[in-house]
Amino acid sequence: MFSYCTEPDTLATVWWLSCYLTTGVHFSFYLSFLKVLGILAVTAPVSLAFGFGGAMAARSRILPLSLFGKGYIAIVRGVPDIAFFLFFVIALDQGFEWLRHQVLCSDWTDPIRQGNDFLVCPQAKLPLGTAPQPIHQLYAFGLAIVTFAIVFGAFAANVIFGAMRAVPKAQLETAEAYGMSPRQTFWRILVPQMWVFALPGLSNLWQVLIKATPLLFLLGIEDVVYWARELGGTKTARFTSYPHGDWRMWYFLALLVFYLLMTWGSEKILKRVMARLTRGQATSGGEAQRKGVAA
């Protein structure tokens, strides 16, 4: 039925492309787009949780906790993202393996650090050498999520910390005058109003996070950039049934369109969220909405 797929030179170009674009390798390329969407769906809320925790720590009245929160924000924001991405993946991987080594291989006598090598017992390796390939991919995916969350959580913490300070003090003082406890004031007054001031910065951070997903390629994950480079490179008849020239420009053009659509759609959604949050608030956006309703 599909015998024509094996002889592309004798058929029209459209049929050849239909065969070429439906190979198993190309389905891996298509699946990599879902990987990008998946890591965004998981990383965004985790980064927001890191950011909220970091902001709460930075504004804490307990000095060590406050210093930790402010230090976390300052250190991560002051170092290039790519350096942290590469550092945290190695540090987390070796840290997990070191802990497993201490528990599972207490009778191990050789040093773990041997020159430039980091050697633990076979039982402590993550994942195990006998683990199937999907387990290795899931482990790399998990390390990537934690790394993204740590880095972008620091930026989110800075945005949220500033947003908390932007909430008018009169609002908090009024809550205290009505007899609210500090905890009630924080969760019922400060946090709901804080999001109005935080959303513009978080929106920009979301856009940056989308554009940072190609860094997955540097973490050893077969993402869209990896497959675009692999599939777009020159292929000869010796190595594939579908030889072609250097098509990387076209594959990366597809990535360009994908990311532009992602950022454009995100901008539309975030604009609606912002309009909803500013409704009834004492902000320029809320004032514009009130004037629009009155008109």
Short mmCIF file of C-alpha atoms in Angstrom, two decimals:
data_model
loop_
_atom_site.label_atom_id
_atom_site.label_comp_id
_atom_site.label_asym_id
_atom_site.label_seq_id
_atom_site.Cartn_x
_atom_site.Cartn_y
_atom_site.Cartn_z
CA MET A 1 0.00 0.00 0.00
CA PHE A 2 2.82 2.40 0.88
CA SER A 3 5.45 1.03 -1.46
CA TYR A 4 5.80 4.43 -3.12
CA CYS A 5 7.39 5.70 0.08
CA THR A 6 10.53 3.69 -0.64
CA GLU A 7 11.10 5.27 -4.06
CA PRO A 8 10.69 9.02 -3.67
CA ASP A 9 12.62 9.85 -6.86
CA THR A 10 9.89 8.40 -9.06
CA LEU A 11 6.96 10.22 -7.52
CA ALA A 12 5.76 13.76 -7.04
CA THR A 13 7.44 15.87 -4.36
CA VAL A 14 4.27 16.10 -2.29
CA TRP A 15 4.12 12.33 -1.91
CA TRP A 16 7.78 12.20 -0.99
CA LEU A 17 7.24 14.85 1.69
CA SER A 18 4.20 13.01 3.05
CA CYS A 19 6.40 9.97 3.58
CA TYR A 20 9.32 11.97 4.91
CA LEU A 21 7.25 13.89 7.45
CA THR A 22 5.53 10.77 8.83
CA THR A 23 8.61 8.77 9.77
CA GLY A 24 9.08 7.60 13.34
CA VAL A 25 11.87 10.10 13.89
CA HIS A 26 9.60 12.95 12.87
CA PHE A 27 6.97 11.79 15.33
CA SER A 28 9.68 12.14 17.99
CA PHE A 29 10.11 15.72 16.74
CA TYR A 30 6.38 16.35 17.05
CA LEU A 31 6.37 14.79 20.50
CA SER A 32 9.13 17.18 21.57
CA PHE A 33 6.67 20.08 21.21
CA LEU A 34 4.52 18.37 23.83
CA LYS A 35 7.62 18.09 26.02
CA VAL A 36 8.05 21.87 25.85
CA LEU A 37 4.40 22.46 26.72
CA GLY A 38 4.63 19.89 29.51
CA ILE A 39 7.66 21.47 31.14
CA LEU A 40 6.00 24.89 30.94
CA ALA A 41 2.81 23.53 32.52
CA VAL A 42 4.79 22.05 35.43
CA THR A 43 7.56 24.62 35.81
CA ALA A 44 5.34 27.72 35.89
CA PRO A 45 3.40 26.82 39.07
CA VAL A 46 6.48 25.33 40.74
CA SER A 47 8.49 28.49 39.98
CA LEU A 48 5.62 30.59 41.30
CA ALA A 49 5.64 28.55 44.52
CA PHE A 50 9.41 29.06 44.85
CA GLY A 51 8.90 32.75 44.18
CA PHE A 52 6.13 33.13 46.73
CA GLY A 53 8.19 31.30 49.35
CA GLY A 54 11.26 33.41 48.55
CA ALA A 55 9.25 36.64 48.81
CA MET A 56 7.75 35.60 52.14
CA ALA A 57 11.22 34.76 53.42
CA ALA A 58 12.64 38.10 52.19
CA ARG A 59 9.96 40.10 54.03
CA SER A 60 10.18 38.00 57.19
CA ARG A 61 10.96 39.72 60.48
CA ILE A 62 13.27 36.82 61.38
CA LEU A 63 16.71 38.07 60.29
CA PRO A 64 18.27 34.73 59.16
CA LEU A 65 15.16 33.92 57.11
CA SER A 66 15.07 37.41 55.62
CA LEU A 67 18.75 37.22 54.69
CA PHE A 68 18.21 33.81 53.10
CA GLY A 69 15.32 35.09 50.99
CA LYS A 70 17.11 38.25 49.88
CA GLY A 71 20.31 36.30 49.25
CA TYR A 72 18.47 33.74 47.11
CA ILE A 73 16.99 36.54 45.00
CA ALA A 74 20.25 38.45 44.66
CA ILE A 75 22.51 35.49 43.87
CA VAL A 76 20.33 33.86 41.21
CA ARG A 77 19.47 37.19 39.55
CA GLY A 78 23.15 38.18 39.49
CA VAL A 79 24.43 35.10 37.63
CA PRO A 80 23.77 34.29 33.95
CA ASP A 81 20.90 31.85 33.56
CA ILE A 82 22.87 29.37 31.49
CA ALA A 83 25.53 29.09 34.21
CA PHE A 84 22.90 28.21 36.79
CA PHE A 85 21.18 25.76 34.46
CA LEU A 86 24.39 23.85 33.88
CA PHE A 87 25.48 24.09 37.52
CA PHE A 88 22.25 22.97 39.15
CA VAL A 89 21.80 19.95 36.91
CA ILE A 90 25.25 18.65 37.82
CA ALA A 91 24.97 19.65 41.49
CA LEU A 92 21.53 18.10 41.97
CA ASP A 93 22.48 14.90 40.16
CA GLN A 94 25.64 14.43 42.19
CA GLY A 95 23.90 15.46 45.41
CA PHE A 96 21.19 12.83 44.98
CA GLU A 97 23.75 10.15 44.13
CA TRP A 98 25.91 11.12 47.12
CA LEU A 99 22.96 10.73 49.50
CA ARG A 100 22.05 7.35 48.03
CA HIS A 101 25.70 6.30 48.26
CA GLN A 102 25.82 7.13 51.98
CA VAL A 103 22.70 5.04 52.63
CA LEU A 104 23.15 2.10 50.27
CA CYS A 105 26.93 1.70 50.22
CA SER A 106 28.14 2.41 53.73
CA ASP A 107 30.86 -0.25 53.35
CA TRP A 108 32.35 1.49 50.30
CA THR A 109 35.97 2.38 51.07
CA ASP A 110 37.11 4.16 47.91
CA PRO A 111 36.83 7.96 47.84
CA ILE A 112 33.94 9.38 45.85
CA ARG A 113 36.06 12.18 44.49
CA GLN A 114 38.95 10.77 42.48
CA GLY A 115 40.56 13.68 40.70
CA ASN A 116 37.98 15.09 38.32
CA ASP A 117 35.80 11.97 38.54
CA PHE A 118 32.72 11.55 40.74
CA LEU A 119 32.39 7.81 41.44
CA VAL A 120 29.66 6.21 43.54
CA CYS A 121 28.67 2.58 43.89
CA PRO A 122 26.49 1.14 41.07
CA GLN A 123 23.45 0.92 43.38
CA ALA A 124 23.59 4.67 44.02
CA LYS A 125 23.55 5.75 40.39
CA LEU A 126 20.52 7.74 39.27
CA PRO A 127 18.93 6.32 37.34
CA LEU A 128 20.28 2.79 37.54
CA GLY A 129 22.25 1.54 34.59
CA THR A 130 19.68 -1.22 34.09
CA ALA A 131 16.74 1.22 34.01
CA PRO A 132 14.88 1.52 30.70
CA GLN A 133 15.41 4.58 28.51
CA PRO A 134 12.10 6.26 29.49
CA ILE A 135 13.27 6.31 33.12
CA HIS A 136 16.46 8.12 32.09
CA GLN A 137 14.38 10.66 30.17
CA LEU A 138 11.99 11.20 33.08
CA TYR A 139 14.91 11.71 35.44
CA ALA A 140 16.47 14.32 33.14
CA PHE A 141 13.04 15.94 32.78
CA GLY A 142 12.69 16.14 36.57
CA LEU A 143 16.12 17.71 36.99
CA ALA A 144 15.22 20.26 34.33
CA ILE A 145 12.00 21.18 36.13
CA VAL A 146 13.78 21.67 39.47
CA THR A 147 16.50 23.74 37.79
CA PHE A 148 14.02 25.96 35.97
CA ALA A 149 12.00 26.37 39.18
CA ILE A 150 15.03 27.44 41.22
CA VAL A 151 16.22 29.97 38.64
CA PHE A 152 12.87 31.47 37.64
CA GLY A 153 11.60 31.21 41.21
CA ALA A 154 14.21 33.80 42.20
CA PHE A 155 12.95 36.22 39.55
CA ALA A 156 9.36 35.55 40.61
CA ALA A 157 10.34 36.16 44.24
CA ASN A 158 11.75 39.56 43.34
CA VAL A 159 8.55 40.49 41.49
CA ILE A 160 6.27 39.28 44.28
CA PHE A 161 8.39 40.93 46.98
CA GLY A 162 8.08 44.26 45.19
CA ALA A 163 4.36 43.75 44.65
CA MET A 164 3.82 43.11 48.36
CA ARG A 165 5.57 46.36 49.17
CA ALA A 166 3.44 48.19 46.58
CA VAL A 167 0.16 47.41 48.37
CA PRO A 168 -0.87 50.64 50.15
CA LYS A 169 -0.07 50.53 53.85
CA ALA A 170 -3.42 52.17 54.57
CA GLN A 171 -5.11 48.94 53.46
CA LEU A 172 -3.12 46.91 55.98
CA GLU A 173 -3.61 49.45 58.76
CA THR A 174 -7.35 49.47 58.16
CA ALA A 175 -7.41 45.66 58.43
CA GLU A 176 -5.55 45.85 61.73
CA ALA A 177 -7.96 48.53 62.96
CA TYR A 178 -10.84 46.14 62.28
CA GLY A 179 -9.17 43.58 64.54
CA MET A 180 -7.62 41.27 61.96
CA SER A 181 -4.60 39.29 63.06
CA PRO A 182 -1.33 39.62 61.09
CA ARG A 183 -2.05 36.27 59.43
CA GLN A 184 -5.55 37.34 58.40
CA THR A 185 -4.24 40.66 57.12
CA PHE A 186 -1.62 38.90 55.06
CA TRP A 187 -3.90 36.31 53.42
CA ARG A 188 -7.12 38.35 53.12
CA ILE A 189 -5.78 41.83 52.32
CA LEU A 190 -2.15 41.78 51.21
CA VAL A 191 -2.07 38.68 48.99
CA PRO A 192 -5.27 39.36 46.99
CA GLN A 193 -4.20 42.93 46.22
CA MET A 194 -0.58 42.00 45.63
CA TRP A 195 -1.37 40.03 42.45
CA VAL A 196 -2.52 43.21 40.69
CA PHE A 197 0.94 44.71 41.07
CA ALA A 198 2.77 41.42 40.45
CA LEU A 199 1.03 40.31 37.27
CA PRO A 200 2.86 42.65 34.83
CA GLY A 201 6.23 41.42 36.06
CA LEU A 202 5.09 37.80 36.19
CA SER A 203 3.74 38.15 32.65
CA ASN A 204 7.16 39.22 31.42
CA LEU A 205 8.73 36.37 33.37
CA TRP A 206 6.36 33.89 31.72
CA GLN A 207 7.42 35.14 28.31
CA VAL A 208 11.07 34.77 29.27
CA LEU A 209 10.37 31.25 30.55
CA ILE A 210 8.84 30.29 27.20
CA LYS A 211 11.91 31.59 25.37
CA ALA A 212 14.23 29.77 27.81
CA THR A 213 12.86 26.29 27.03
CA PRO A 214 15.46 25.77 24.25
CA LEU A 215 17.96 25.49 27.11
CA LEU A 216 16.55 21.98 27.57
CA PHE A 217 18.85 21.07 24.71
CA LEU A 218 21.86 21.94 26.90
CA LEU A 219 20.51 19.73 29.69
CA GLY A 220 20.61 16.62 27.51
CA ILE A 221 16.88 16.49 26.74
CA GLU A 222 15.78 15.73 23.18
CA ASP A 223 13.67 18.85 22.79
CA VAL A 224 12.53 20.76 19.71
CA VAL A 225 15.95 22.36 19.18
CA TYR A 226 17.70 18.97 19.28
CA TRP A 227 15.37 17.42 16.72
CA ALA A 228 15.38 20.50 14.49
CA ARG A 229 19.15 20.34 14.31
CA GLU A 230 19.22 16.58 13.81
CA LEU A 231 16.49 16.40 11.18
CA GLY A 232 17.46 19.59 9.39
CA GLY A 233 21.10 18.66 8.93
CA THR A 234 22.29 17.28 5.62
CA LYS A 235 21.22 13.66 5.09
CA THR A 236 22.71 11.38 2.46
CA ALA A 237 21.32 8.24 0.90
CA ARG A 238 23.94 6.26 2.76
CA PHE A 239 22.35 6.99 6.13
CA THR A 240 18.66 7.52 5.34
CA SER A 241 15.98 6.60 2.84
CA TYR A 242 15.12 10.32 2.56
CA PRO A 243 18.30 12.19 1.55
CA HIS A 244 18.16 15.99 1.49
CA GLY A 245 20.34 19.05 1.79
CA ASP A 246 20.74 21.40 4.72
CA TRP A 247 17.15 22.08 5.79
CA ARG A 248 17.89 23.44 9.25
CA MET A 249 16.60 26.87 8.26
CA TRP A 250 13.14 25.45 7.60
CA TYR A 251 13.05 23.45 10.81
CA PHE A 252 14.14 26.43 12.88
CA LEU A 253 11.61 28.57 11.02
CA ALA A 254 8.94 26.15 12.30
CA LEU A 255 10.29 26.70 15.83
CA LEU A 256 10.14 30.46 15.28
CA VAL A 257 6.47 30.25 14.34
CA PHE A 258 5.76 27.96 17.30
CA TYR A 259 7.32 30.31 19.84
CA LEU A 260 5.72 33.39 18.30
CA LEU A 261 2.31 31.74 18.56
CA MET A 262 3.03 30.77 22.16
CA THR A 263 4.02 34.28 23.19
CA TRP A 264 1.17 35.89 21.22
CA GLY A 265 -1.43 33.59 22.77
CA SER A 266 0.02 34.08 26.24
CA GLU A 267 -0.14 37.85 25.83
CA LYS A 268 -3.85 37.67 24.96
CA ILE A 269 -4.65 35.41 27.91
CA LEU A 270 -2.63 37.44 30.41
CA LYS A 271 -4.31 40.63 29.23
CA ARG A 272 -7.70 39.11 30.10
CA VAL A 273 -6.42 37.96 33.49
CA MET A 274 -5.09 41.44 34.21
CA ALA A 275 -8.43 43.02 33.32
CA ARG A 276 -10.18 40.64 35.70
CA LEU A 277 -7.77 41.27 38.57
CA THR A 278 -7.92 45.07 38.27
CA ARG A 279 -11.72 45.10 38.38
CA GLY A 280 -12.72 47.13 41.45
CA GLN A 281 -9.11 47.79 42.48
CA ALA A 282 -7.73 51.23 43.28
CA THR A 283 -5.35 51.16 40.33
CA SER A 284 -5.15 52.91 36.97
CA GLY A 285 -6.60 49.80 35.33
CA GLY A 286 -9.47 49.61 37.76
CA GLU A 287 -10.14 53.32 37.35
CA ALA A 288 -10.24 52.95 33.56
CA GLN A 289 -12.76 50.12 33.90
CA ARG A 290 -14.97 52.21 36.19
CA LYS A 291 -14.92 55.11 33.73
CA GLY A 292 -15.77 52.74 30.91
CA VAL A 293 -18.78 51.34 32.79
CA ALA A 294 -19.93 54.84 33.74
CA ALA A 295 -19.72 56.00 30.15
#
